[in-house]
Amino acid sequence: MAAQLGRRGILLGGAVIGASALAACTSNEVAGGQQTSGTKVAAGDNGKPGAHITIGFSCPQADHGWIAAITKNAAAQAKLYSDVTFSPVEPTNDVAKQIAAIETLINKKVSVLVVLPNDGKQLTAIGRKAMDAGIPVVNLDRIFDTPLAYRTWIGGDNYGMGVSAGTYIGEKLKGKKDAVIAEVAGIDSLPLTQERSQGFKDALSRYGLKVTNRVAAQFTSSSGQQVTSNLLQAAPKIDALWNHDDDQGVGVLAAIKQANRNEFLMVGGAGSTDAMQVIKADNTPLKATVTYSPSMASSAISLARLIGQKKGMSDLVENEVPARITLASATITKENVDQYLALGFKS
Amino acid sequence: MTDQAPPADERRRVEAQSVAAARPSHAVAMLGEAGWTRNLGLVVALAILSLVGVLTVDTFATTSNLLTVLKNASVIGVVTVGMTFVIMGGGIDLSVGSLIALASVWSTTVATQSFGAGGVWFCALTVGTVAGLINGFLIAYGRLVAFIVTLAMLVGARGLAQYISNQQTQVVKVDAINDLAASSVLGIPVLVLIMLAVFAAGWVLLNLTTFGRRTVAVGGNAEAARLAGIDVRLHTLLLYGLSGLCCGIAAVMLTAQANSGASTNGEFYELDAIAAVIIGGTLLTGGRGTLVGTFLGVMVFTVITNLFILNNLPTPIQNITKGAIIIAAVLLQRRGKSAATT
């Protein structure tokens, strides 16, 4: 009996220790605490507290680093203003649920809405409804079908991103007519992927170059690794490779390392902190990344505040915030990486 | 409970009889002609694909490309071993992809990584196995339908993975894990060796042990197996635990390949795994199947993906072809089977 109890005790004890060790393993806290990045309050009159406003915020559920950073940046930026009440709704990947959530914000009579739609076309009607109800809408990144549905659109430049990548590679490979240029695209059915590829193609053609091998992944590191391992087999010698997304880039780099290849230069996309650190260390083919920064969410909150308080942008002459703002895609290399590290996002 | 069960000796005898009854052609199927006819469709499909590969791309038949194909098959290959057991035992496991996501995320958190490679392995295998056992417990002792339980686990485990990772990609800094995917022994990638070892262990377990014979009996006719004295519920529990363990191993392999853990890992692996097992000749109703067939099934899919990328062809056409191949392989199989029986 005693022996049995003892054995049970040991088993139970082992299970408890095992379970608590496992539970402890879910922590992702890095020693040294969190840094806030990708937010900023303007100096001057616009930075000073003004009329109190409520900003409603709706975006898709984070399924990878970029969207996660959008959500985080928006909340962090709103927190910097004492005159802003931030009112986010539960993120969702379902169009119908996002429409319902925005309805709630309209009914709540928030002062301004910031919306990153799951699908710009499918959410146009609800954007219009908010505008018709007198609530200005700041449309973030994925654009609505009609300007009637937003007061201001702010977003990245997917075509420009492709152009930046193509220009960087074109400059490096200028004059090399038979260059092998590979492209690892993101989810192929998305318009943004097609725009990026088009920009890349157009920029390369200015240098008389073209994409010779193109594959598409899923914006995830594991899919990036899979397609790249096959791609490297298809092209035994590559001169340059552009990968659309730094999240999947972790996998692309892993595949390159596993295949022991380093005869080419690689350019990333989006601008994650991780990619920037790799560029800074300069010990992999990844030499540059072209930005599509989630700091745009912070800027959207600032614009929403200005619109709500009926102010303009202090550096512009006009009294109103512009109707459309397209962010430029910067090229980050080893030379300027330090200046961008603060804008990076955790992949 | 013990006073109702027959004595152990007696039980073993009856069990052996029932197993023999459940699968009369056991030895034949394993070694003889029938085993090969069953896999004929797949062998033909693989041969055609390889021929297309050799004809269209010069780099197809190189050693490095073949090793790449095997490496790309390794993660899903390990998953299909567990899946073959579950399906042969009359069940289904829809949660494998999510279990991989959960195990890969749990084993790559900052806290786990601080324990090094051992911590990552331990965490992934434990999380996978325990989650599998939870599936098995609910199905066997909670008397719930496998489809529903594992569907709930599919949703729940991925949710937990998203919660832990905060939906971000967790980059692995443990070199011993990352190196797994980059290193080889005697020219064969370590990941491929792991897959082959899992397949070999699975083959031995299925064909040469009581556990394997019981799996066939339980899947063939659970009631007869119970009457023969097999603890069907315990066996079912173990089958799902085994599937979870395979997911844990696969999670470490995937993590090593992608140098990262993410809640998006293993998406739709349940469909790939089930498809490979089914075209490999395992009956969806349980009781019959081979791991050789499963392996061939995995290879067919991986070779298709490889071929399409080598030929620079777009993804949609690849998916259409995969669908067609599933149908063609199953049709060929049926024809081979009816030819063998008549």
XYZ file of C-alpha atoms in Angstrom:
689
model
C 0.000 0.000 0.000
C 2.703 2.408 1.042
C 4.797 1.429 -1.959
C 1.820 2.002 -4.209
C 1.165 5.400 -2.715
C 4.825 6.218 -3.151
C 4.736 5.335 -6.776
C 1.604 7.313 -7.311
C 3.144 10.183 -5.426
C 6.148 10.158 -7.699
C 3.980 9.947 -10.802
C 1.716 12.707 -9.586
C 4.633 14.843 -8.509
C 6.336 14.288 -11.845
C 3.168 15.212 -13.680
C 2.740 18.382 -11.629
C 6.356 19.432 -12.160
C 6.100 18.601 -15.862
C 2.874 20.549 -16.220
C 4.165 23.606 -14.412
C 7.426 23.514 -16.373
C 5.384 23.379 -19.566
C 3.099 26.173 -18.415
C 6.136 28.330 -17.652
C 7.299 27.669 -21.200
C 4.492 29.729 -22.688
C 6.138 32.971 -21.629
C 7.420 35.193 -24.404
C 8.705 38.027 -22.228
C 12.149 39.185 -23.237
C 14.410 40.348 -20.430
C 14.726 44.125 -20.504
C 11.048 44.787 -21.189
C 9.181 46.019 -24.214
C 10.258 48.900 -26.349
C 7.687 51.116 -27.938
C 8.408 51.710 -31.582
C 6.563 52.959 -34.602
C 4.773 55.791 -32.762
C 5.384 59.528 -32.628
C 3.744 62.739 -31.456
C 4.349 65.821 -33.573
C 6.034 68.807 -31.992
C 4.252 72.133 -32.231
C 0.590 73.096 -31.986
C -0.817 69.836 -33.362
C 0.822 67.849 -30.570
C -0.888 69.847 -27.831
C -4.132 68.487 -26.362
C -7.261 69.723 -28.125
C -10.973 68.910 -28.108
C -11.684 65.455 -26.712
C -12.553 62.831 -29.349
C -13.314 59.130 -29.537
C -11.613 57.087 -32.275
C -13.217 53.783 -33.284
C -10.836 51.183 -34.694
C -11.485 47.986 -36.625
C -8.983 45.708 -38.356
C -8.582 42.039 -39.324
C -7.478 39.480 -36.806
C -3.714 39.177 -36.675
C -2.564 36.071 -38.434
C 0.945 37.266 -38.904
C 3.431 39.799 -37.635
C 2.433 42.718 -39.843
C -1.242 42.813 -38.817
C -0.252 42.198 -35.203
C 1.977 45.276 -35.434
C -0.867 47.314 -36.993
C -3.100 46.517 -34.015
C -0.362 47.223 -31.504
C 0.751 50.478 -33.137
C -2.764 51.894 -33.349
C -3.370 51.306 -29.640
C 0.070 52.619 -28.663
C -0.310 55.786 -30.741
C -3.777 56.519 -29.318
C -2.351 56.182 -25.827
C 0.098 59.009 -26.511
C -2.750 61.514 -26.802
C -4.506 62.623 -23.618
C -7.423 63.972 -25.677
C -8.204 60.657 -27.427
C -10.410 57.831 -26.221
C -9.476 54.718 -28.187
C -12.387 52.411 -28.918
C -11.246 49.257 -30.757
C -13.563 46.404 -31.706
C -12.724 42.723 -31.623
C -10.536 41.930 -34.658
C -12.035 39.349 -36.996
C -11.239 37.748 -40.333
C -14.893 37.469 -41.233
C -16.276 40.215 -43.459
C -19.791 39.975 -42.011
C -18.481 40.199 -38.454
C -16.346 43.207 -39.294
C -19.362 44.942 -40.812
C -21.365 44.194 -37.656
C -18.538 45.514 -35.481
C -18.343 48.769 -37.443
C -22.142 49.115 -37.167
C -21.686 49.036 -33.409
C -19.110 51.801 -33.583
C -21.443 53.917 -35.759
C -24.265 53.414 -33.276
C -21.906 54.327 -30.479
C -21.390 57.645 -32.319
C -17.592 57.673 -32.207
C -16.056 60.914 -33.530
C -13.836 59.297 -36.186
C -13.438 55.752 -37.522
C -10.161 54.113 -38.517
C -10.800 50.985 -40.594
C -8.422 48.451 -42.092
C -10.965 46.307 -43.965
C -10.560 42.587 -44.567
C -11.566 43.330 -48.117
C -11.916 46.900 -49.330
C -14.599 46.065 -51.902
C -16.798 44.126 -49.509
C -16.693 46.772 -46.803
C -17.312 49.793 -49.027
C -21.018 49.953 -48.124
C -20.371 50.150 -44.404
C -17.715 52.824 -44.936
C -20.275 54.859 -46.816
C -22.847 54.313 -44.130
C -20.479 55.763 -41.531
C -19.687 58.750 -43.755
C -23.399 59.301 -44.402
C -23.969 59.243 -40.648
C -21.475 62.091 -40.368
C -18.554 60.051 -39.021
C -15.333 60.680 -40.983
C -13.612 57.433 -41.956
C -9.853 57.019 -42.173
C -9.397 54.106 -44.552
C -6.200 52.253 -43.730
C -4.268 50.455 -46.464
C -6.839 48.247 -48.227
C -8.824 50.810 -50.138
C -12.608 51.128 -50.414
C -14.225 51.053 -53.835
C -15.362 54.678 -53.802
C -14.005 57.910 -52.301
C -17.535 58.436 -50.918
C -16.715 55.779 -48.332
C -13.732 57.533 -46.784
C -12.601 60.975 -45.697
C -8.919 60.107 -45.983
C -7.091 57.075 -47.263
C -3.623 56.255 -45.998
C -1.743 53.181 -47.071
C 1.369 51.613 -48.407
C 2.462 51.482 -51.996
C 2.546 47.877 -53.147
C 3.494 48.774 -56.696
C 6.159 51.105 -55.337
C 7.504 48.353 -53.147
C 8.090 46.211 -56.215
C 9.687 49.200 -57.918
C 12.048 49.784 -54.973
C 13.107 46.144 -54.943
C 13.474 46.046 -58.716
C 15.484 49.266 -58.749
C 17.865 48.053 -56.038
C 18.459 44.772 -57.859
C 18.622 46.533 -61.250
C 21.350 48.881 -60.018
C 23.396 45.949 -58.743
C 23.015 43.807 -61.845
C 23.092 46.573 -64.456
C 24.319 45.314 -67.814
C 24.137 41.653 -66.925
C 21.798 40.543 -69.710
C 21.347 36.864 -68.816
C 20.926 37.433 -65.077
C 18.855 34.859 -63.174
C 16.367 36.778 -61.040
C 14.037 34.879 -58.729
C 10.916 36.113 -56.981
C 9.213 34.570 -53.937
C 5.772 36.182 -53.924
C 3.156 36.125 -51.175
C -0.396 34.821 -51.509
C -0.857 34.917 -55.260
C -4.588 35.588 -55.376
C -4.325 38.928 -53.536
C -4.308 42.128 -55.606
C -1.456 43.439 -53.453
C 0.764 40.540 -54.508
C -0.020 41.189 -58.154
C 0.769 44.897 -57.748
C 4.092 44.129 -56.073
C 5.054 41.716 -58.839
C 4.035 44.218 -61.525
C 6.160 46.960 -59.962
C 9.099 44.592 -59.692
C 8.749 43.551 -63.315
C 8.414 47.123 -64.572
C 11.431 48.359 -62.603
C 13.601 45.466 -63.781
C 12.631 46.097 -67.404
C 14.194 49.569 -67.162
C 17.509 47.773 -66.757
C 16.785 45.224 -69.460
C 16.306 42.518 -66.828
C 13.443 40.137 -66.180
C 12.187 37.668 -63.582
C 13.284 34.191 -64.611
C 11.868 32.111 -61.731
C 8.779 32.992 -59.770
C 7.132 31.066 -56.918
C 4.359 32.008 -54.500
C 4.177 31.230 -50.783
C 1.592 32.032 -48.093
C 3.240 34.866 -46.111
C 4.297 32.290 -43.509
C 7.826 31.164 -42.730
C 7.111 27.465 -43.246
C 5.592 28.055 -46.698
C 8.508 30.331 -47.588
C 10.941 27.572 -46.708
C 9.065 24.970 -48.750
C 8.800 26.904 -52.003
C 12.313 28.297 -51.758
C 13.897 24.872 -51.248
C 12.279 23.823 -54.529
C 13.155 27.105 -56.230
C 16.826 26.693 -55.382
C 16.738 23.318 -57.119
C 15.126 24.835 -60.205
C 17.843 27.478 -60.446
C 21.303 26.115 -59.659
C 22.754 29.599 -59.977
C 20.903 32.786 -59.055
C 21.985 36.415 -59.263
C 19.261 38.056 -57.216
C 16.126 37.096 -55.323
C 13.254 39.254 -54.092
C 11.071 37.928 -51.329
C 7.826 39.898 -50.846
C 7.489 39.501 -47.091
C 9.938 39.406 -44.200
C 7.769 37.014 -42.178
C 8.008 34.359 -44.845
C 11.585 35.571 -45.293
C 12.609 33.769 -42.106
C 11.784 30.544 -43.928
C 13.298 31.715 -47.219
C 16.588 32.458 -45.459
C 16.433 29.098 -43.686
C 16.047 27.303 -47.027
C 18.982 29.243 -48.488
C 21.142 28.335 -45.507
C 20.070 24.687 -45.668
C 20.985 24.526 -49.348
C 24.326 26.153 -48.568
C 23.844 28.850 -51.196
C 25.245 32.358 -51.082
C 26.116 33.261 -54.652
C 23.277 35.809 -54.928
C 21.885 38.852 -53.200
C 18.462 38.816 -51.613
C 16.009 41.657 -50.972
C 13.187 41.376 -48.445
C 9.862 43.154 -48.051
C 7.894 44.954 -45.293
C 10.758 45.725 -42.876
C 10.595 43.488 -39.808
C 13.029 44.040 -36.960
C 14.385 40.569 -37.521
C 15.154 41.246 -41.188
C 16.807 44.542 -40.276
C 19.046 42.811 -37.761
C 20.046 40.248 -40.370
C 20.864 43.053 -42.822
C 22.891 44.828 -40.158
C 24.860 41.674 -39.293
C 25.579 41.274 -43.023
C 26.348 37.550 -42.922
C 23.560 36.215 -45.177
C 22.518 36.945 -48.793
C 19.845 39.311 -47.398
C 21.286 42.721 -48.190
C 18.238 44.965 -48.238
C 14.523 45.136 -47.531
C 11.885 47.453 -48.974
C 9.437 48.828 -46.433
C 5.729 48.484 -46.117
C 5.662 49.726 -42.588
C 2.855 48.994 -40.116
C 3.681 52.373 -38.577
C 0.963 53.513 -41.001
C -1.529 52.524 -38.296
C 0.009 55.067 -35.930
C -0.167 57.714 -38.637
C -3.804 56.808 -39.309
C -4.647 57.434 -35.660
C -2.871 60.807 -35.764
C -4.751 61.752 -38.937
C -8.038 60.645 -37.391
C -7.346 62.885 -34.402
C -6.559 65.859 -36.608
C -9.696 65.270 -38.666
C -11.780 64.925 -35.499
C -10.354 68.162 -34.149
C -10.747 69.868 -37.563
C -7.052 70.622 -37.870
C -4.730 70.374 -40.848
C -1.236 68.957 -41.116
C 1.116 71.592 -39.773
C 3.700 71.369 -42.561
C 1.091 71.789 -45.281
C -0.514 75.092 -46.113
C -4.070 73.739 -46.249
C -6.385 73.777 -43.264
C -7.484 70.173 -43.824
C -5.881 66.758 -43.800
C -5.379 65.553 -47.429
C -7.813 63.024 -48.928
C -5.201 60.453 -49.892
C -1.752 59.691 -48.551
C 0.401 57.009 -50.171
C 3.454 56.127 -48.139
C 6.726 55.735 -49.976
C 8.510 52.406 -49.864
C 12.009 52.957 -48.516
C 14.952 50.708 -49.266
C 16.776 49.693 -46.096
C 20.370 48.582 -46.489
C 23.291 48.105 -44.140
C 24.132 51.793 -44.546
C 20.840 53.247 -43.283
C 19.468 50.397 -41.196
C 20.083 52.125 -37.839
C 17.752 54.918 -38.805
C 14.890 52.436 -39.478
C 15.333 49.969 -36.614
C 12.841 51.857 -34.465
C 10.148 51.419 -37.151
C 10.701 47.667 -37.428
C 8.057 45.241 -36.232
C 8.413 41.915 -34.518
C 7.720 39.228 -37.087
C -14.063 -5.121 -14.057
C -11.425 -7.826 -13.675
C -13.903 -10.505 -12.697
C -15.742 -10.169 -15.991
C -12.692 -10.446 -18.218
C -11.441 -13.926 -19.105
C -8.064 -15.017 -17.688
C -5.057 -13.539 -19.383
C -3.953 -16.700 -21.208
C -7.386 -17.368 -22.491
C -7.761 -13.763 -23.524
C -4.578 -13.767 -25.535
C -5.660 -16.923 -27.353
C -9.076 -15.575 -28.261
C -7.586 -12.263 -29.258
C -5.144 -13.934 -31.604
C -8.015 -15.802 -33.203
C -10.103 -12.706 -33.657
C -7.166 -10.813 -35.112
C -6.573 -13.647 -37.530
C -10.253 -13.575 -38.438
C -10.268 -9.823 -38.913
C -7.444 -9.987 -41.383
C -7.157 -13.399 -42.967
C -4.766 -12.339 -45.682
C -2.455 -10.556 -43.260
C 0.725 -12.288 -44.367
C -0.205 -12.159 -48.018
C -1.051 -8.480 -47.905
C 2.194 -7.738 -46.152
C 4.594 -9.583 -48.382
C 2.778 -11.084 -51.311
C 1.444 -9.966 -54.615
C -1.729 -8.372 -53.240
C 0.333 -5.774 -51.399
C 1.928 -4.643 -54.603
C -1.236 -4.542 -56.677
C -2.729 -2.354 -53.992
C 0.058 0.151 -54.461
C 0.174 -0.255 -58.212
C -1.735 2.953 -58.926
C 0.755 4.954 -56.904
C 3.810 3.326 -58.374
C 2.478 4.059 -61.864
C 1.662 7.658 -60.889
C 5.132 8.160 -59.435
C 6.727 6.634 -62.512
C 4.759 8.918 -64.832
C 5.599 11.985 -62.751
C 9.291 11.087 -62.695
C 9.252 10.544 -66.444
C 7.673 13.969 -66.933
C 10.307 15.402 -64.613
C 13.223 13.846 -66.463
C 11.822 14.961 -69.821
C 11.017 18.564 -68.864
C 13.796 19.597 -66.469
C 17.481 18.660 -66.578
C 17.898 19.227 -62.855
C 15.060 16.870 -61.869
C 17.055 13.665 -61.672
C 19.962 15.126 -59.707
C 20.803 13.823 -56.253
C 20.367 17.234 -54.694
C 16.864 17.606 -56.131
C 15.818 14.126 -55.031
C 17.077 14.851 -51.526
C 15.144 18.131 -51.562
C 11.976 16.250 -52.490
C 12.541 13.776 -49.664
C 13.258 16.615 -47.258
C 10.069 18.396 -48.264
C 8.188 15.140 -47.722
C 9.693 14.551 -44.297
C 7.406 16.652 -42.081
C 4.121 15.564 -43.635
C 5.547 12.031 -43.867
C 5.940 11.777 -40.103
C 2.395 13.078 -39.612
C 0.975 10.466 -41.982
C 2.488 7.614 -39.952
C 0.355 8.563 -36.952
C -2.590 9.253 -39.245
C -2.307 5.791 -40.828
C -2.567 4.188 -37.384
C -5.567 6.294 -36.396
C -7.440 5.653 -39.641
C -6.603 1.935 -39.585
C -7.973 1.846 -36.064
C -11.283 3.125 -37.399
C -10.819 6.759 -36.375
C -9.854 10.082 -37.934
C -7.629 12.877 -36.663
C -8.472 16.291 -38.064
C -6.341 18.089 -35.500
C -2.842 17.163 -36.745
C -2.126 20.516 -38.421
C -3.202 22.461 -35.348
C -1.231 20.186 -33.028
C 1.867 20.963 -35.089
C 1.128 24.673 -34.767
C 0.631 24.378 -30.999
C 3.719 22.231 -30.450
C 5.887 24.449 -32.655
C 4.742 27.618 -30.909
C 4.951 26.195 -27.391
C 8.428 24.828 -28.019
C 9.804 28.063 -29.486
C 8.704 30.630 -26.913
C 11.484 32.699 -25.424
C 11.148 30.748 -22.161
C 11.412 27.324 -23.817
C 14.279 28.362 -26.042
C 16.240 29.322 -22.939
C 16.420 25.585 -22.111
C 18.150 24.875 -25.426
C 17.502 22.091 -27.899
C 16.520 19.592 -25.191
C 13.835 21.933 -23.925
C 12.457 22.443 -27.434
C 12.308 18.691 -28.138
C 10.813 17.845 -24.747
C 8.209 20.566 -24.984
C 7.131 19.716 -28.541
C 6.853 15.972 -27.919
C 5.021 16.425 -24.610
C 2.570 18.985 -25.933
C 1.858 16.864 -29.031
C 1.396 13.642 -27.100
C -0.723 15.155 -24.330
C -3.002 16.901 -26.828
C -3.324 13.616 -28.737
C -4.159 11.775 -25.512
C -6.837 14.373 -24.728
C -8.359 13.635 -28.159
C -8.164 9.922 -27.451
C -9.572 10.210 -23.946
C -12.619 12.161 -25.093
C -13.229 9.760 -27.972
C -12.614 6.495 -26.077
C -13.880 7.253 -22.595
C -16.126 10.231 -23.295
C -17.747 8.253 -26.120
C -17.698 11.242 -28.440
C -17.402 11.048 -32.218
C -13.771 11.276 -33.398
C -14.686 13.684 -36.190
C -16.196 16.154 -33.712
C -13.542 15.836 -31.004
C -10.623 16.333 -33.363
C -12.482 19.119 -35.174
C -12.821 20.883 -31.819
C -9.114 20.290 -31.199
C -8.339 21.675 -34.687
C -9.975 24.954 -33.737
C -8.950 25.017 -30.087
C -5.300 24.062 -30.436
C -4.697 26.644 -33.144
C -6.435 29.211 -30.983
C -4.151 28.372 -28.073
C -1.154 28.575 -30.398
C -2.293 32.043 -31.508
C -2.790 33.052 -27.898
C 0.673 31.924 -26.791
C 2.507 33.380 -29.779
C 0.401 36.533 -29.857
C 0.069 35.664 -33.553
C 3.662 36.472 -34.265
C 6.388 34.419 -35.863
C 8.792 33.205 -33.182
C 12.285 33.098 -34.610
C 14.413 30.219 -33.317
C 17.844 31.205 -32.022
C 18.815 27.703 -30.850
C 21.429 26.608 -33.389
C 21.129 22.922 -32.527
C 17.507 23.021 -33.719
C 18.109 25.094 -36.853
C 21.075 22.910 -37.798
C 18.835 19.827 -37.859
C 17.468 20.953 -41.196
C 20.843 21.916 -42.627
C 22.891 18.864 -41.679
C 23.284 15.430 -43.232
C 24.647 12.076 -42.168
C 26.427 10.132 -44.920
C 24.952 12.506 -47.460
C 21.376 11.985 -46.338
C 19.660 14.947 -44.642
C 18.910 14.373 -40.960
C 15.235 15.262 -41.486
C 14.923 12.507 -44.074
C 16.587 10.059 -41.676
C 14.107 11.013 -38.963
C 11.212 10.407 -41.356
C 12.611 7.041 -42.443
C 13.142 6.065 -38.808
C 9.553 6.983 -37.932
C 8.251 5.024 -40.923
C 10.413 2.025 -39.981
C 9.287 2.161 -36.358
C 5.689 2.463 -37.531
C 6.095 -0.501 -39.882
C 7.497 -2.695 -37.106
C 4.770 -1.554 -34.706
C 2.030 -2.246 -37.235
C 3.236 -5.518 -38.683
C 5.262 -7.262 -36.011
C 3.687 -6.385 -32.655
C 0.493 -7.135 -30.752
C -0.236 -3.409 -30.793
C -0.336 -3.455 -34.591
C -2.529 -6.542 -34.770
C -4.886 -5.016 -32.221
C -5.078 -1.833 -34.318
C -6.198 -3.887 -37.308
C -8.710 -5.776 -35.165
C -10.157 -2.646 -33.551
C -10.478 -0.898 -36.896
C -11.906 -3.945 -38.642
C -14.579 -4.685 -36.106
C -14.459 -2.946 -32.753
C -17.224 -5.061 -31.249
C -15.536 -8.336 -32.188
C -12.264 -6.985 -30.839
C -13.924 -6.092 -27.544
C -15.534 -9.518 -27.252
C -12.130 -11.020 -27.912
C -10.878 -9.249 -24.826
C -9.031 -6.309 -26.348
C -9.371 -3.158 -24.269
C -10.702 -1.185 -27.212
C -10.975 2.050 -25.286
C -7.408 1.965 -24.007
C -6.209 1.056 -27.482
C -8.091 3.964 -29.044
C -6.608 6.314 -26.461
C -3.103 5.129 -27.350
C -3.698 5.511 -31.103
C -4.524 9.202 -30.741
C -1.592 9.647 -28.360
C 0.634 8.125 -31.041
C -0.731 10.522 -33.647
C -0.046 13.415 -31.254
C 3.504 12.190 -30.690
C 4.088 12.122 -34.454
C 2.797 15.715 -34.633
C 5.265 16.677 -31.901
C 8.161 15.199 -33.856
C 6.907 16.855 -37.052
C 6.640 20.176 -35.219
C 10.332 20.143 -34.285
C 11.238 19.219 -37.869
C 9.104 22.009 -39.304
C 10.483 24.463 -36.756
C 14.009 23.479 -37.756
C 13.213 23.869 -41.446
C 11.577 27.261 -41.134
C 13.863 28.462 -38.312
C 10.721 29.615 -36.573
C 7.560 28.578 -34.801
C 4.248 30.155 -35.756
C 0.561 29.591 -35.185
C 0.172 29.405 -38.955
C 2.380 26.320 -39.139
C 0.805 23.112 -40.372
C -2.229 24.743 -41.958
C -4.265 22.176 -43.931
C -1.814 19.400 -43.024
C -4.817 17.328 -41.928
C -6.088 17.351 -45.498
C -2.684 16.551 -46.996
C -2.139 13.771 -44.470
C -5.573 12.215 -44.928
C -5.258 12.460 -48.719
C -1.852 10.745 -48.678
C -3.093 7.979 -46.352
C -6.221 7.362 -48.415
C -4.536 7.287 -51.805
C -1.978 5.060 -50.100
C -4.707 2.430 -49.919
C -5.786 2.661 -46.279
C -9.523 2.122 -45.894
C -11.226 5.199 -44.474
C -13.477 2.823 -42.522
C -10.473 1.235 -40.847
C -9.051 -2.262 -40.564
C -6.818 -2.244 -43.602
C -3.868 -0.309 -44.937
C -0.112 -0.207 -45.340
C 2.571 2.265 -44.397
C 4.348 1.587 -47.688
C 1.245 2.854 -49.476
C 1.131 5.917 -47.236
C 4.778 6.671 -47.993
C 4.114 6.429 -51.726
C 1.101 8.693 -51.311
C 3.215 11.348 -49.612
C 5.858 11.086 -52.322
C 3.328 11.564 -55.133
C 2.179 14.886 -53.674
C 5.666 16.144 -52.915
C 6.959 15.262 -56.379
C 4.058 17.157 -57.981
C 4.877 20.316 -56.015
C 8.552 19.977 -56.920
C 7.793 19.419 -60.605
C 5.590 22.480 -60.820
C 8.131 24.789 -59.272
C 10.944 23.357 -61.386
C 8.842 24.072 -64.461
C 7.965 27.555 -63.212
C 4.208 26.845 -63.372
C 1.608 28.690 -61.278
C -0.052 27.268 -58.140
C -3.692 26.982 -59.372
C -2.763 24.468 -62.073
C -0.794 22.549 -59.468
C -3.892 22.220 -57.268
C -6.046 21.090 -60.188
C -3.486 18.414 -60.999
C -3.346 17.246 -57.386
C -7.115 16.800 -57.347
C -7.008 14.842 -60.598
C -4.195 12.633 -59.311
C -6.157 11.721 -56.170
C -9.082 10.532 -58.272
C -6.871 8.761 -60.814
C -4.850 6.951 -58.154
C -7.929 5.755 -56.301
C -9.552 4.583 -59.550
C -6.416 2.699 -60.570
C -6.261 1.152 -57.142
C -9.818 -0.103 -57.347
C -9.145 -1.630 -60.702
C -5.969 -3.280 -59.397
C -7.849 -4.610 -56.408
C -10.725 -6.108 -58.395
C -8.241 -7.648 -60.817
C -6.424 -9.209 -57.906
C -9.555 -10.722 -56.365
C -11.053 -12.173 -59.553
